[in-house]
Amino acid sequence: MLPLATLAYMVFEAQWLRLHHLRLESPGLPVALAGLRILHISDLHAGVPWPNEKAIARLLPAALAAVPDLVLFTGDMTDNQKALEPYLEMLSRIKAPLGKYAVLGNHDHGLRKSALHEFTFGLLGRKISRDANLSDDEIAATVARNRHLLGLADITLLNNECVSIRARDVPLQICGIDELTYGLADLEATRKQVDRQKPLRILLSHSPDIISHLDEGEFQLVLAGHTHGGQICIPHPWRGRVLLSSSGSEFADGLYRRPGVTMHVSRGVGTTLVPLRLLSRPEITLLELQPGQGGKPPA
């Protein structure tokens, strides 16, 4: 009975979306930006059948309850390249006065490994190197298609690009890079657009590994996804937990700090490979910015 009960719970957890609220204290943040609300959404994997559809159905009420100033998506909106259209109306109903911005993930490009491959490397706690094997024309076509579709939901795609906006009369910059894991990110091209005079610079990346490629002070905030928090996490007496994910456990989920930068990694909304979660509840995260240091749930 225990295996069946565990399986039933894993199906349930995969649908059990939460709105996670974090107060994120950022050194040097202008006082005028205190209380700025950023909603971080990642890894919808639209197109994966139930229970993903159940989790995505809970996304809109949770996003509306967050009342964000800015909404940022960090990739894998779809599990294949044709599944986004049915969700555009729902995504368009998520509103934010400062706009909605997104980057692409590997699944948005149609890039993925077999379930056995992912499972084996995750069990060993290893990352895998990958090659996109896509032509420039294929990449450009995917970017153009996603830019058009996301635009229908008032979401701006940032593909190795930066945009400058003003929040409470303070200039800030949002940059987004293409998929790092498969070698599609052009960090140097993105770097050339960075304006270090902006008091708040945010980088969107599907892969959290991007933090290891950044210079100190280049961005104050990095948002990433991809890991699903491991998606299926098994308690382990020596390693704490085993994450059955080829992304490894270094940046599984939550907040990570390097000199001059804080990164938030989302567990994401959907699932991939198997429609199950264990000890990694799906989430969208409301980041409330405050001057200072550290990150914690609000009182």
PDB file of N, CA and C in Angstrom, residues 172-224:
ATOM      1  N   LEU A 172      15.750  51.265 -14.289  1.00  0.00           N
ATOM      2  CA  LEU A 172      16.306  49.929 -14.066  1.00  0.00           C
ATOM      3  C   LEU A 172      16.381  49.205 -15.394  1.00  0.00           C
ATOM      4  N   GLN A 173      17.137  48.112 -15.410  1.00  0.00           N
ATOM      5  CA  GLN A 173      17.382  47.392 -16.651  1.00  0.00           C
ATOM      6  C   GLN A 173      17.097  45.909 -16.443  1.00  0.00           C
ATOM      7  N   ILE A 174      16.421  45.321 -17.423  1.00  0.00           N
ATOM      8  CA  ILE A 174      16.140  43.889 -17.416  1.00  0.00           C
ATOM      9  C   ILE A 174      16.797  43.287 -18.646  1.00  0.00           C
ATOM     10  N   CYS A 175      17.635  42.282 -18.437  1.00  0.00           N
ATOM     11  CA  CYS A 175      18.304  41.593 -19.537  1.00  0.00           C
ATOM     12  C   CYS A 175      17.890  40.124 -19.529  1.00  0.00           C
ATOM     13  N   GLY A 176      17.870  39.526 -20.697  1.00  0.00           N
ATOM     14  CA  GLY A 176      17.538  38.112 -20.797  1.00  0.00           C
ATOM     15  C   GLY A 176      18.426  37.425 -21.807  1.00  0.00           C
ATOM     16  N   ILE A 177      18.880  36.216 -21.466  1.00  0.00           N
ATOM     17  CA  ILE A 177      19.737  35.467 -22.389  1.00  0.00           C
ATOM     18  C   ILE A 177      19.045  34.174 -22.813  1.00  0.00           C
ATOM     19  N   ASP A 178      19.444  33.697 -23.968  1.00  0.00           N
ATOM     20  CA  ASP A 178      18.896  32.454 -24.498  1.00  0.00           C
ATOM     21  C   ASP A 178      19.472  31.272 -23.711  1.00  0.00           C
ATOM     22  N   GLU A 179      19.080  30.081 -24.084  1.00  0.00           N
ATOM     23  CA  GLU A 179      19.349  28.866 -23.321  1.00  0.00           C
ATOM     24  C   GLU A 179      20.850  28.600 -23.174  1.00  0.00           C
ATOM     25  N   LEU A 180      21.317  28.616 -21.932  1.00  0.00           N
ATOM     26  CA  LEU A 180      22.741  28.432 -21.650  1.00  0.00           C
ATOM     27  C   LEU A 180      23.168  26.978 -21.782  1.00  0.00           C
ATOM     28  N   THR A 181      22.342  26.060 -21.302  1.00  0.00           N
ATOM     29  CA  THR A 181      22.739  24.657 -21.205  1.00  0.00           C
ATOM     30  C   THR A 181      23.110  24.069 -22.553  1.00  0.00           C
ATOM     31  N   TYR A 182      22.424  24.488 -23.596  1.00  0.00           N
ATOM     32  CA  TYR A 182      22.682  23.972 -24.937  1.00  0.00           C
ATOM     33  C   TYR A 182      23.525  24.921 -25.786  1.00  0.00           C
ATOM     34  N   GLY A 183      24.119  25.927 -25.153  1.00  0.00           N
ATOM     35  CA  GLY A 183      25.049  26.792 -25.859  1.00  0.00           C
ATOM     36  C   GLY A 183      24.424  27.867 -26.722  1.00  0.00           C
ATOM     37  N   LEU A 184      23.173  28.241 -26.439  1.00  0.00           N
ATOM     38  CA  LEU A 184      22.507  29.265 -27.238  1.00  0.00           C
ATOM     39  C   LEU A 184      22.630  30.660 -26.639  1.00  0.00           C
ATOM     40  N   ALA A 185      23.092  30.751 -25.407  1.00  0.00           N
ATOM     41  CA  ALA A 185      23.227  32.058 -24.754  1.00  0.00           C
ATOM     42  C   ALA A 185      24.397  32.831 -25.356  1.00  0.00           C
ATOM     43  N   ASP A 186      24.183  34.116 -25.565  1.00  0.00           N
ATOM     44  CA  ASP A 186      25.255  35.003 -26.026  1.00  0.00           C
ATOM     45  C   ASP A 186      25.469  36.050 -24.939  1.00  0.00           C
ATOM     46  N   LEU A 187      26.230  35.668 -23.937  1.00  0.00           N
ATOM     47  CA  LEU A 187      26.428  36.545 -22.791  1.00  0.00           C
ATOM     48  C   LEU A 187      27.221  37.783 -23.172  1.00  0.00           C
ATOM     49  N   GLU A 188      28.177  37.636 -24.086  1.00  0.00           N
ATOM     50  CA  GLU A 188      28.985  38.791 -24.465  1.00  0.00           C
ATOM     51  C   GLU A 188      28.138  39.846 -25.176  1.00  0.00           C
ATOM     52  N   ALA A 189      27.257  39.413 -26.062  1.00  0.00           N
ATOM     53  CA  ALA A 189      26.373  40.369 -26.736  1.00  0.00           C
ATOM     54  C   ALA A 189      25.453  41.055 -25.740  1.00  0.00           C
ATOM     55  N   THR A 190      25.011  40.298 -24.753  1.00  0.00           N
ATOM     56  CA  THR A 190      24.141  40.874 -23.722  1.00  0.00           C
ATOM     57  C   THR A 190      24.917  41.857 -22.867  1.00  0.00           C
ATOM     58  N   ARG A 191      26.151  41.497 -22.531  1.00  0.00           N
ATOM     59  CA  ARG A 191      26.991  42.365 -21.688  1.00  0.00           C
ATOM     60  C   ARG A 191      27.178  43.748 -22.313  1.00  0.00           C
ATOM     61  N   LYS A 192      27.300  43.786 -23.616  1.00  0.00           N
ATOM     62  CA  LYS A 192      27.536  45.066 -24.288  1.00  0.00           C
ATOM     63  C   LYS A 192      26.360  46.027 -24.121  1.00  0.00           C
ATOM     64  N   GLN A 193      25.215  45.490 -23.769  1.00  0.00           N
ATOM     65  CA  GLN A 193      24.025  46.328 -23.608  1.00  0.00           C
ATOM     66  C   GLN A 193      23.788  46.747 -22.158  1.00  0.00           C
ATOM     67  N   VAL A 194      24.563  46.170 -21.233  1.00  0.00           N
ATOM     68  CA  VAL A 194      24.345  46.444 -19.812  1.00  0.00           C
ATOM     69  C   VAL A 194      24.771  47.870 -19.483  1.00  0.00           C
ATOM     70  N   ASP A 195      23.927  48.574 -18.787  1.00  0.00           N
ATOM     71  CA  ASP A 195      24.209  49.941 -18.338  1.00  0.00           C
ATOM     72  C   ASP A 195      24.421  49.908 -16.828  1.00  0.00           C
ATOM     73  N   ARG A 196      25.676  49.959 -16.416  1.00  0.00           N
ATOM     74  CA  ARG A 196      25.988  49.856 -14.988  1.00  0.00           C
ATOM     75  C   ARG A 196      25.583  51.101 -14.207  1.00  0.00           C
ATOM     76  N   GLN A 197      25.138  52.131 -14.902  1.00  0.00           N
ATOM     77  CA  GLN A 197      24.636  53.311 -14.206  1.00  0.00           C
ATOM     78  C   GLN A 197      23.221  53.082 -13.666  1.00  0.00           C
ATOM     79  N   LYS A 198      22.546  52.062 -14.182  1.00  0.00           N
ATOM     80  CA  LYS A 198      21.218  51.755 -13.674  1.00  0.00           C
ATOM     81  C   LYS A 198      21.353  51.170 -12.268  1.00  0.00           C
ATOM     82  N   PRO A 199      20.623  51.693 -11.283  1.00  0.00           N
ATOM     83  CA  PRO A 199      20.792  51.236  -9.902  1.00  0.00           C
ATOM     84  C   PRO A 199      20.248  49.837  -9.632  1.00  0.00           C
ATOM     85  N   LEU A 200      19.416  49.309 -10.540  1.00  0.00           N
ATOM     86  CA  LEU A 200      18.954  47.926 -10.403  1.00  0.00           C
ATOM     87  C   LEU A 200      19.008  47.267 -11.768  1.00  0.00           C
ATOM     88  N   ARG A 201      19.789  46.181 -11.858  1.00  0.00           N
ATOM     89  CA  ARG A 201      19.931  45.428 -13.101  1.00  0.00           C
ATOM     90  C   ARG A 201      19.553  43.974 -12.824  1.00  0.00           C
ATOM     91  N   ILE A 202      18.625  43.467 -13.613  1.00  0.00           N
ATOM     92  CA  ILE A 202      18.079  42.126 -13.420  1.00  0.00           C
ATOM     93  C   ILE A 202      18.399  41.291 -14.648  1.00  0.00           C
ATOM     94  N   LEU A 203      18.866  40.065 -14.428  1.00  0.00           N
ATOM     95  CA  LEU A 203      19.150  39.143 -15.525  1.00  0.00           C
ATOM     96  C   LEU A 203      18.210  37.944 -15.443  1.00  0.00           C
ATOM     97  N   LEU A 204      17.600  37.602 -16.570  1.00  0.00           N
ATOM     98  CA  LEU A 204      16.769  36.411 -16.684  1.00  0.00           C
ATOM     99  C   LEU A 204      17.532  35.345 -17.459  1.00  0.00           C
ATOM    100  N   SER A 205      17.576  34.146 -16.900  1.00  0.00           N
ATOM    101  CA  SER A 205      18.246  33.017 -17.546  1.00  0.00           C
ATOM    102  C   SER A 205      17.480  31.751 -17.200  1.00  0.00           C
ATOM    103  N   HIS A 206      17.244  30.901 -18.179  1.00  0.00           N
ATOM    104  CA  HIS A 206      16.574  29.643 -17.842  1.00  0.00           C
ATOM    105  C   HIS A 206      17.456  28.800 -16.924  1.00  0.00           C
ATOM    106  N   SER A 207      18.729  28.723 -17.233  1.00  0.00           N
ATOM    107  CA  SER A 207      19.650  27.909 -16.437  1.00  0.00           C
ATOM    108  C   SER A 207      20.275  28.717 -15.307  1.00  0.00           C
ATOM    109  N   PRO A 208      20.247  28.195 -14.078  1.00  0.00           N
ATOM    110  CA  PRO A 208      20.894  28.902 -12.972  1.00  0.00           C
ATOM    111  C   PRO A 208      22.411  28.882 -13.042  1.00  0.00           C
ATOM    112  N   ASP A 209      22.977  28.034 -13.885  1.00  0.00           N
ATOM    113  CA  ASP A 209      24.437  27.981 -13.999  1.00  0.00           C
ATOM    114  C   ASP A 209      25.028  29.295 -14.484  1.00  0.00           C
ATOM    115  N   ILE A 210      24.186  30.183 -14.984  1.00  0.00           N
ATOM    116  CA  ILE A 210      24.669  31.471 -15.483  1.00  0.00           C
ATOM    117  C   ILE A 210      25.406  32.252 -14.404  1.00  0.00           C
ATOM    118  N   ILE A 211      25.052  32.047 -13.153  1.00  0.00           N
ATOM    119  CA  ILE A 211      25.659  32.843 -12.083  1.00  0.00           C
ATOM    120  C   ILE A 211      27.167  32.633 -12.023  1.00  0.00           C
ATOM    121  N   SER A 212      27.634  31.478 -12.454  1.00  0.00           N
ATOM    122  CA  SER A 212      29.073  31.192 -12.438  1.00  0.00           C
ATOM    123  C   SER A 212      29.824  31.917 -13.547  1.00  0.00           C
ATOM    124  N   HIS A 213      29.097  32.521 -14.482  1.00  0.00           N
ATOM    125  CA  HIS A 213      29.715  33.210 -15.616  1.00  0.00           C
ATOM    126  C   HIS A 213      29.679  34.726 -15.476  1.00  0.00           C
ATOM    127  N   LEU A 214      29.139  35.224 -14.374  1.00  0.00           N
ATOM    128  CA  LEU A 214      28.945  36.664 -14.227  1.00  0.00           C
ATOM    129  C   LEU A 214      30.094  37.318 -13.480  1.00  0.00           C
ATOM    130  N   ASP A 215      30.376  38.564 -13.834  1.00  0.00           N
ATOM    131  CA  ASP A 215      31.347  39.365 -13.102  1.00  0.00           C
ATOM    132  C   ASP A 215      30.682  39.969 -11.870  1.00  0.00           C
ATOM    133  N   GLU A 216      31.480  40.238 -10.858  1.00  0.00           N
ATOM    134  CA  GLU A 216      30.938  40.825  -9.632  1.00  0.00           C
ATOM    135  C   GLU A 216      30.303  42.181  -9.938  1.00  0.00           C
ATOM    136  N   GLY A 217      29.101  42.385  -9.450  1.00  0.00           N
ATOM    137  CA  GLY A 217      28.411  43.653  -9.624  1.00  0.00           C
ATOM    138  C   GLY A 217      27.770  43.852 -10.977  1.00  0.00           C
ATOM    139  N   GLU A 218      27.835  42.841 -11.850  1.00  0.00           N
ATOM    140  CA  GLU A 218      27.268  42.988 -13.193  1.00  0.00           C
ATOM    141  C   GLU A 218      25.740  43.111 -13.130  1.00  0.00           C
ATOM    142  N   PHE A 219      25.139  42.249 -12.334  1.00  0.00           N
ATOM    143  CA  PHE A 219      23.703  42.299 -12.077  1.00  0.00           C
ATOM    144  C   PHE A 219      23.488  42.137 -10.579  1.00  0.00           C
ATOM    145  N   GLN A 220      22.492  42.828 -10.054  1.00  0.00           N
ATOM    146  CA  GLN A 220      22.178  42.658  -8.637  1.00  0.00           C
ATOM    147  C   GLN A 220      21.244  41.480  -8.396  1.00  0.00           C
ATOM    148  N   LEU A 221      20.426  41.159  -9.392  1.00  0.00           N
ATOM    149  CA  LEU A 221      19.435  40.095  -9.226  1.00  0.00           C
ATOM    150  C   LEU A 221      19.399  39.229 -10.475  1.00  0.00           C
ATOM    151  N   VAL A 222      19.468  37.920 -10.268  1.00  0.00           N
ATOM    152  CA  VAL A 222      19.349  36.943 -11.349  1.00  0.00           C
ATOM    153  C   VAL A 222      18.160  36.041 -11.033  1.00  0.00           C
ATOM    154  N   LEU A 223      17.323  35.805 -12.027  1.00  0.00           N
ATOM    155  CA  LEU A 223      16.205  34.874 -11.885  1.00  0.00           C
ATOM    156  C   LEU A 223      16.403  33.720 -12.859  1.00  0.00           C
ATOM    157  N   ALA A 224      16.167  32.498 -12.380  1.00  0.00           N
ATOM    158  CA  ALA A 224      16.376  31.304 -13.202  1.00  0.00           C
ATOM    159  C   ALA A 224      15.357  30.235 -12.824  1.00  0.00           C
TER     160      ALA A 224
END
